[in-house]
Amino acid sequence: MTHLAFIIPAYGVALVIPAAFALDAWRRLSRARARLAALEGGRRR
């Protein structure tokens, strides 16, 4: 009996979950930078 039916999805999950966390962090960082730029832009005037 081969265990590939369990091993392949495990590797898939091991790749998908960290990629989803990285994508979410990248999106949150972009939004935070935009908010910071808007706040700093108001102070310079």
mmCIF file of C-alpha atoms in Angstrom:
data_model
loop_
_atom_site.group_PDB
_atom_site.id
_atom_site.type_symbol
_atom_site.label_atom_id
_atom_site.label_comp_id
_atom_site.label_asym_id
_atom_site.label_seq_id
_atom_site.Cartn_x
_atom_site.Cartn_y
_atom_site.Cartn_z
ATOM 1 C CA MET A 1 0.000 0.000 0.000
ATOM 2 C CA THR A 2 1.370 3.374 -0.978
ATOM 3 C CA HIS A 3 1.004 6.464 1.184
ATOM 4 C CA LEU A 4 1.242 8.914 -1.671
ATOM 5 C CA ALA A 5 -2.448 9.734 -1.314
ATOM 6 C CA PHE A 6 -1.592 11.289 2.072
ATOM 7 C CA ILE A 7 1.903 12.588 1.355
ATOM 8 C CA ILE A 8 1.074 14.670 -1.726
ATOM 9 C CA PRO A 9 -1.782 16.623 -0.081
ATOM 10 C CA ALA A 10 0.381 17.156 3.003
ATOM 11 C CA TYR A 11 3.078 18.787 0.889
ATOM 12 C CA GLY A 12 0.413 20.810 -0.899
ATOM 13 C CA VAL A 13 -0.949 22.105 2.386
ATOM 14 C CA ALA A 14 2.597 22.791 3.578
ATOM 15 C CA LEU A 15 3.086 25.050 0.549
ATOM 16 C CA VAL A 16 -0.348 26.680 0.343
ATOM 17 C CA ILE A 17 -0.729 27.786 3.970
ATOM 18 C CA PRO A 18 2.605 29.664 4.259
ATOM 19 C CA ALA A 19 1.980 31.217 0.835
ATOM 20 C CA ALA A 20 -1.425 32.436 2.019
ATOM 21 C CA PHE A 21 0.130 33.906 5.185
ATOM 22 C CA ALA A 22 2.832 35.634 3.122
ATOM 23 C CA LEU A 23 0.274 37.071 0.700
ATOM 24 C CA ASP A 24 -1.853 38.374 3.562
ATOM 25 C CA ALA A 25 1.176 39.948 5.245
ATOM 26 C CA TRP A 26 2.212 41.594 1.975
ATOM 27 C CA ARG A 27 -1.289 43.026 1.476
ATOM 28 C CA ARG A 28 -1.457 44.319 5.068
ATOM 29 C CA LEU A 29 1.997 45.878 4.740
ATOM 30 C CA SER A 30 0.972 47.658 1.542
ATOM 31 C CA ARG A 31 -2.124 49.081 3.192
ATOM 32 C CA ALA A 32 -0.165 50.155 6.267
ATOM 33 C CA ARG A 33 2.438 51.908 4.096
ATOM 34 C CA ALA A 34 -0.324 53.736 2.227
ATOM 35 C CA ARG A 35 -1.917 54.869 5.502
ATOM 36 C CA LEU A 36 1.466 55.994 6.838
ATOM 37 C CA ALA A 37 2.189 57.937 3.654
ATOM 38 C CA ALA A 38 -1.201 59.654 3.957
ATOM 39 C CA LEU A 39 -0.471 60.621 7.563
ATOM 40 C CA GLU A 40 3.025 61.856 6.804
ATOM 41 C CA GLY A 41 1.790 63.788 3.779
ATOM 42 C CA GLY A 42 -0.538 65.803 5.996
ATOM 43 C CA ARG A 43 2.269 66.736 8.385
ATOM 44 C CA ARG A 44 4.584 68.090 5.715
ATOM 45 C CA ARG A 45 2.171 70.766 4.522
#
